[in-house]
Amino acid sequence: MQFRHADFGHSVHNASGPSPALGITIHDSWWVNGRRRTLSALYSVDADVTSKTLPDPPSSIRAILAHFGKPRSSRQFLLKSSVATTPNEAHPSAVTNDRATIAPIIAKYRTGMRSLIERLKLPHDLPPENEARHMNRGGSGPLKPALVDAFSSRGFDCHGGSGLFTLQRRTTDNHVVELKLYVGTWSRSVTAMFRVRGPEFNAALELPVTARAQGRQYPIGDVENWERVVANIATIVDELERTFVKEIEAAVDRAPQWFNPGR
């Protein structure tokens, strides 16, 4: 269910994904993991690309949002007018298409991921998933400490804990480098996604945690096995920071200082 009003903003499309619905949206769905209800609000404002913060919404919209209390999460992205045809000072990226520009880079790394992993000589030669599932049946305990130990020195913060960890750092070009680890709540397996995120793009790669990986998920196992998995992921991230991130950033413009994609 959606509630719309002109004060929420003009007709726009999201430069980095599906067109959002400006206004108030109530979403109610149900699947095998239970019912999910969300309440979200989206408005657009004209922003200064050199500013570190976005302007407040119109007073009429502030009055509506005040009734909802503090938001659980928020994110910011670039909305481009459907009628923009030429770059200008307010919208310097009006006619660029970062997703098309970086598509060949993403494709190169996705198809070459297996050879990249083999070339890296990861610190731990982890067995294939089926073997690991039988070898490491002990409890893994808390997962966050190993992630903080490995990635805080690399400039990443770490949030999450119930099925998902999100690690992020900000680049000097105001893009966000992100590592998402889906650790499940009952499967006790990890799936790793590495992203470079900007206002107009989301460059994503799926990471195997061993050269002998056969599928997307890898068993977390006991504490020792989880620490080995994290060490392998950290080594892969180091290489992608040196190569993939630099190539993506060289192909796109700097992001505005206010850019914050959320988690």
Tab-separated table of C-alpha atoms in Angstrom:
chain	number	residue	atom	x	y	z
A	1	MET	CA	0.000	0.000	0.000
A	2	GLN	CA	1.408	3.371	-0.992
A	3	PHE	CA	0.540	6.917	-0.002
A	4	ARG	CA	1.887	9.595	-2.311
A	5	HIS	CA	1.965	13.375	-2.347
A	6	ALA	CA	3.749	15.945	-4.504
A	7	ASP	CA	5.697	17.239	-1.481
A	8	PHE	CA	7.678	13.983	-1.381
A	9	GLY	CA	9.418	14.973	-4.619
A	10	HIS	CA	9.323	14.983	-8.372
A	11	SER	CA	9.087	12.067	-10.765
A	12	VAL	CA	12.482	10.361	-10.709
A	13	HIS	CA	14.265	7.103	-11.374
A	14	ASN	CA	16.969	5.480	-9.314
A	15	ALA	CA	20.311	5.651	-11.102
A	16	SER	CA	21.539	2.418	-9.502
A	17	GLY	CA	18.497	0.164	-9.538
A	18	PRO	CA	14.699	-0.165	-9.788
A	19	SER	CA	12.630	3.000	-9.642
A	20	PRO	CA	11.627	3.735	-6.044
A	21	ALA	CA	8.175	4.802	-4.933
A	22	LEU	CA	8.247	8.286	-3.415
A	23	GLY	CA	5.952	8.589	-0.416
A	24	ILE	CA	4.948	6.189	2.351
A	25	THR	CA	4.972	2.447	1.601
A	26	ILE	CA	3.518	-0.309	3.774
A	27	HIS	CA	4.645	-3.800	2.781
A	28	ASP	CA	3.288	-7.042	4.212
A	29	SER	CA	4.480	-10.447	3.011
A	30	TRP	CA	4.698	-13.998	4.238
A	31	TRP	CA	6.974	-16.906	3.342
A	32	VAL	CA	8.489	-19.997	4.966
A	33	ASN	CA	10.520	-17.864	7.381
A	34	GLY	CA	7.425	-16.065	8.657
A	35	ARG	CA	5.640	-12.785	8.119
A	36	ARG	CA	7.548	-9.620	7.278
A	37	ARG	CA	6.029	-6.160	7.705
A	38	THR	CA	7.833	-2.944	6.805
A	39	LEU	CA	6.980	0.739	6.868
A	40	SER	CA	9.191	3.005	4.779
A	41	ALA	CA	9.263	6.609	3.624
A	42	LEU	CA	11.132	8.034	0.649
A	43	TYR	CA	11.478	11.665	-0.376
A	44	SER	CA	13.765	13.537	-2.761
A	45	VAL	CA	15.637	16.797	-2.202
A	46	ASP	CA	17.957	18.916	-4.332
A	47	ALA	CA	21.413	18.400	-2.850
A	48	ASP	CA	24.773	20.115	-3.140
A	49	VAL	CA	27.309	17.528	-4.324
A	50	THR	CA	30.024	19.215	-2.240
A	51	SER	CA	28.032	19.029	1.003
A	52	LYS	CA	28.572	16.313	3.602
A	53	THR	CA	24.883	16.223	4.517
A	54	LEU	CA	21.566	16.322	2.724
A	55	PRO	CA	19.032	19.096	3.321
A	56	ASP	CA	15.970	18.385	5.445
A	57	PRO	CA	12.705	17.409	3.740
A	58	PRO	CA	9.951	20.011	3.367
A	59	SER	CA	8.182	20.963	6.608
A	60	SER	CA	5.034	19.114	5.535
A	61	ILE	CA	7.014	15.876	5.121
A	62	ARG	CA	8.892	16.415	8.399
A	63	ALA	CA	5.541	16.642	10.163
A	64	ILE	CA	4.517	13.249	8.760
A	65	LEU	CA	7.835	11.551	9.527
A	66	ALA	CA	7.819	12.886	13.103
A	67	HIS	CA	4.892	10.573	13.904
A	68	PHE	CA	6.923	7.482	12.946
A	69	GLY	CA	9.697	7.980	15.492
A	70	LYS	CA	13.358	7.178	14.906
A	71	PRO	CA	13.970	5.104	11.745
A	72	ARG	CA	15.563	1.669	12.141
A	73	SER	CA	17.724	2.243	9.075
A	74	SER	CA	18.197	4.692	6.228
A	75	ARG	CA	20.091	4.936	2.979
A	76	GLN	CA	20.888	7.611	0.427
A	77	PHE	CA	21.259	7.335	-3.316
A	78	LEU	CA	21.159	9.440	-6.425
A	79	LEU	CA	17.801	10.071	-8.021
A	80	LYS	CA	17.999	11.326	-11.587
A	81	SER	CA	15.215	13.251	-13.260
A	82	SER	CA	13.680	11.406	-16.186
A	83	VAL	CA	13.894	14.622	-18.207
A	84	ALA	CA	17.584	15.361	-17.576
A	85	THR	CA	19.496	15.274	-20.856
A	86	THR	CA	22.706	17.202	-20.228
A	87	PRO	CA	25.115	17.443	-17.311
A	88	ASN	CA	24.955	20.553	-15.208
A	89	GLU	CA	26.447	21.905	-12.029
A	90	ALA	CA	23.668	20.554	-9.819
A	91	HIS	CA	23.626	17.137	-11.490
A	92	PRO	CA	27.148	16.515	-12.868
A	93	SER	CA	26.398	12.864	-13.632
A	94	ALA	CA	23.063	13.420	-15.348
A	95	VAL	CA	23.951	11.581	-18.555
A	96	THR	CA	26.573	9.135	-17.360
A	97	ASN	CA	25.781	5.451	-17.018
A	98	ASP	CA	28.177	4.007	-14.499
A	99	ARG	CA	26.537	0.582	-14.593
A	100	ALA	CA	27.253	0.228	-18.307
A	101	THR	CA	30.791	1.547	-17.844
A	102	ILE	CA	31.742	-0.948	-15.154
A	103	ALA	CA	29.849	-3.958	-16.564
A	104	PRO	CA	32.930	-5.291	-18.461
A	105	ILE	CA	35.043	-4.984	-15.295
A	106	ILE	CA	32.519	-6.924	-13.239
A	107	ALA	CA	32.202	-9.591	-15.929
A	108	LYS	CA	35.985	-9.985	-16.096
A	109	TYR	CA	36.293	-10.629	-12.377
A	110	ARG	CA	33.274	-12.905	-12.182
A	111	THR	CA	34.535	-15.166	-14.947
A	112	GLY	CA	38.099	-15.024	-13.635
A	113	MET	CA	37.315	-15.526	-9.940
A	114	ARG	CA	38.358	-19.174	-9.878
A	115	SER	CA	41.756	-18.462	-11.427
A	116	LEU	CA	42.218	-15.475	-9.113
A	117	ILE	CA	41.650	-17.687	-6.059
A	118	GLU	CA	44.073	-20.316	-7.352
A	119	ARG	CA	46.708	-17.666	-8.086
A	120	LEU	CA	46.437	-16.167	-4.591
A	121	LYS	CA	47.504	-19.329	-2.741
A	122	LEU	CA	45.134	-18.776	0.167
A	123	PRO	CA	46.530	-19.246	3.677
A	124	HIS	CA	44.318	-22.287	4.306
A	125	ASP	CA	43.672	-25.091	1.816
A	126	LEU	CA	40.128	-25.787	2.944
A	127	PRO	CA	38.459	-28.979	1.691
A	128	PRO	CA	35.340	-29.061	-0.513
A	129	GLU	CA	32.017	-28.391	1.198
A	130	ASN	CA	30.968	-32.035	1.603
A	131	GLU	CA	34.217	-32.952	3.358
A	132	ALA	CA	34.170	-29.864	5.555
A	133	ARG	CA	30.604	-30.596	6.639
A	134	HIS	CA	31.653	-33.977	8.033
A	135	MET	CA	34.984	-32.829	9.476
A	136	ASN	CA	33.807	-29.846	11.533
A	137	ARG	CA	30.730	-30.678	13.530
A	138	GLY	CA	31.561	-28.659	16.652
A	139	GLY	CA	29.866	-25.405	17.540
A	140	SER	CA	31.460	-22.274	16.139
A	141	GLY	CA	30.504	-19.983	19.000
A	142	PRO	CA	30.272	-16.208	18.367
A	143	LEU	CA	31.234	-15.336	14.793
A	144	LYS	CA	31.777	-11.598	15.128
A	145	PRO	CA	35.082	-11.594	17.103
A	146	ALA	CA	37.040	-13.250	14.278
A	147	LEU	CA	35.611	-10.770	11.762
A	148	VAL	CA	36.494	-7.776	13.924
A	149	ASP	CA	40.017	-9.103	14.492
A	150	ALA	CA	40.590	-9.621	10.773
A	151	PHE	CA	38.922	-6.547	9.289
A	152	SER	CA	39.106	-3.680	11.774
A	153	SER	CA	42.775	-3.163	10.914
A	154	ARG	CA	41.728	-3.017	7.252
A	155	GLY	CA	39.420	-0.074	7.953
A	156	PHE	CA	36.120	-1.986	8.017
A	157	ASP	CA	33.409	-1.684	10.635
A	158	CYS	CA	31.272	-4.728	11.367
A	159	HIS	CA	27.527	-4.843	12.048
A	160	GLY	CA	25.039	-7.660	12.334
A	161	GLY	CA	24.929	-11.014	14.040
A	162	SER	CA	21.613	-12.738	13.323
A	163	GLY	CA	22.161	-14.483	10.017
A	164	LEU	CA	24.012	-11.599	8.375
A	165	PHE	CA	27.167	-9.552	8.928
A	166	THR	CA	27.850	-6.371	6.970
A	167	LEU	CA	31.382	-4.951	6.919
A	168	GLN	CA	31.973	-1.571	5.273
A	169	ARG	CA	34.643	1.013	4.718
A	170	ARG	CA	34.550	4.320	2.865
A	171	THR	CA	37.054	5.165	0.127
A	172	THR	CA	38.663	8.539	-0.478
A	173	ASP	CA	36.307	8.914	-3.475
A	174	ASN	CA	33.312	8.515	-1.113
A	175	HIS	CA	32.361	5.094	-2.467
A	176	VAL	CA	31.623	2.262	-0.047
A	177	VAL	CA	33.481	-1.058	-0.114
A	178	GLU	CA	31.255	-3.700	1.438
A	179	LEU	CA	31.572	-7.337	2.465
A	180	LYS	CA	28.314	-9.135	3.247
A	181	LEU	CA	28.482	-12.519	4.946
A	182	TYR	CA	25.257	-14.509	5.032
A	183	VAL	CA	25.821	-16.979	7.858
A	184	GLY	CA	22.303	-18.412	8.190
A	185	THR	CA	20.416	-19.100	11.392
A	186	TRP	CA	20.138	-22.880	10.991
A	187	SER	CA	22.297	-23.878	7.997
A	188	ARG	CA	25.574	-22.820	9.690
A	189	SER	CA	27.051	-22.041	6.291
A	190	VAL	CA	28.570	-18.827	4.963
A	191	THR	CA	28.008	-17.086	1.636
A	192	ALA	CA	30.310	-14.133	0.927
A	193	MET	CA	29.460	-11.153	-1.298
A	194	PHE	CA	31.924	-8.336	-2.032
A	195	ARG	CA	30.674	-4.994	-3.376
A	196	VAL	CA	31.811	-1.547	-4.392
A	197	ARG	CA	28.832	0.781	-4.036
A	198	GLY	CA	28.286	4.238	-5.467
A	199	PRO	CA	25.270	6.480	-6.059
A	200	GLU	CA	24.826	5.053	-9.559
A	201	PHE	CA	26.188	1.522	-9.311
A	202	ASN	CA	26.565	-1.590	-7.187
A	203	ALA	CA	29.493	-3.711	-8.399
A	204	ALA	CA	29.068	-7.123	-6.780
A	205	LEU	CA	31.149	-10.307	-6.750
A	206	GLU	CA	30.465	-13.616	-5.036
A	207	LEU	CA	33.529	-14.951	-3.218
A	208	PRO	CA	34.438	-18.612	-2.797
A	209	VAL	CA	36.282	-19.202	0.473
A	210	THR	CA	38.521	-21.948	-0.904
A	211	ALA	CA	39.965	-22.902	-4.270
A	212	ARG	CA	38.107	-26.200	-3.959
A	213	ALA	CA	34.686	-24.643	-3.374
A	214	GLN	CA	31.917	-26.265	-5.407
A	215	GLY	CA	28.915	-24.116	-4.522
A	216	ARG	CA	27.862	-20.824	-2.976
A	217	GLN	CA	27.710	-21.896	0.677
A	218	TYR	CA	30.545	-23.183	2.810
A	219	PRO	CA	30.143	-24.842	6.254
A	220	ILE	CA	31.144	-22.622	9.163
A	221	GLY	CA	32.095	-25.573	11.351
A	222	ASP	CA	33.908	-25.128	14.653
A	223	VAL	CA	35.769	-22.073	15.925
A	224	GLU	CA	39.058	-23.081	14.322
A	225	ASN	CA	37.451	-23.709	10.943
A	226	TRP	CA	35.609	-20.347	11.045
A	227	GLU	CA	38.874	-18.545	11.740
A	228	ARG	CA	40.436	-20.249	8.711
A	229	VAL	CA	37.457	-19.245	6.559
A	230	VAL	CA	37.758	-15.632	7.714
A	231	ALA	CA	41.510	-15.599	7.006
A	232	ASN	CA	40.880	-16.811	3.456
A	233	ILE	CA	38.174	-14.196	2.881
A	234	ALA	CA	40.461	-11.461	4.200
A	235	THR	CA	43.186	-12.489	1.741
A	236	ILE	CA	40.730	-12.388	-1.169
A	237	VAL	CA	39.443	-8.975	-0.060
A	238	ASP	CA	43.011	-7.637	0.073
A	239	GLU	CA	43.558	-8.675	-3.535
A	240	LEU	CA	40.235	-7.221	-4.702
A	241	GLU	CA	41.008	-3.960	-2.921
A	242	ARG	CA	44.282	-3.796	-4.850
A	243	THR	CA	42.706	-4.626	-8.221
A	244	PHE	CA	38.912	-4.667	-8.531
A	245	VAL	CA	38.196	-1.627	-6.340
A	246	LYS	CA	40.850	0.467	-8.070
A	247	GLU	CA	39.553	-0.452	-11.536
A	248	ILE	CA	35.964	0.389	-10.576
A	249	GLU	CA	36.907	3.722	-9.057
A	250	ALA	CA	39.037	4.630	-12.061
A	251	ALA	CA	36.018	4.099	-14.328
A	252	VAL	CA	33.477	6.220	-12.406
A	253	ASP	CA	33.201	9.705	-10.937
A	254	ARG	CA	33.679	10.543	-7.282
A	255	ALA	CA	30.570	10.126	-5.167
A	256	PRO	CA	29.033	13.064	-3.287
A	257	GLN	CA	30.262	13.429	0.273
A	258	TRP	CA	26.734	12.822	1.578
A	259	PHE	CA	26.471	9.411	-0.105
A	260	ASN	CA	25.500	6.674	2.340
A	261	PRO	CA	24.021	3.485	0.864
A	262	GLY	CA	23.057	2.050	4.248
A	263	ARG	CA	23.461	-1.604	5.074
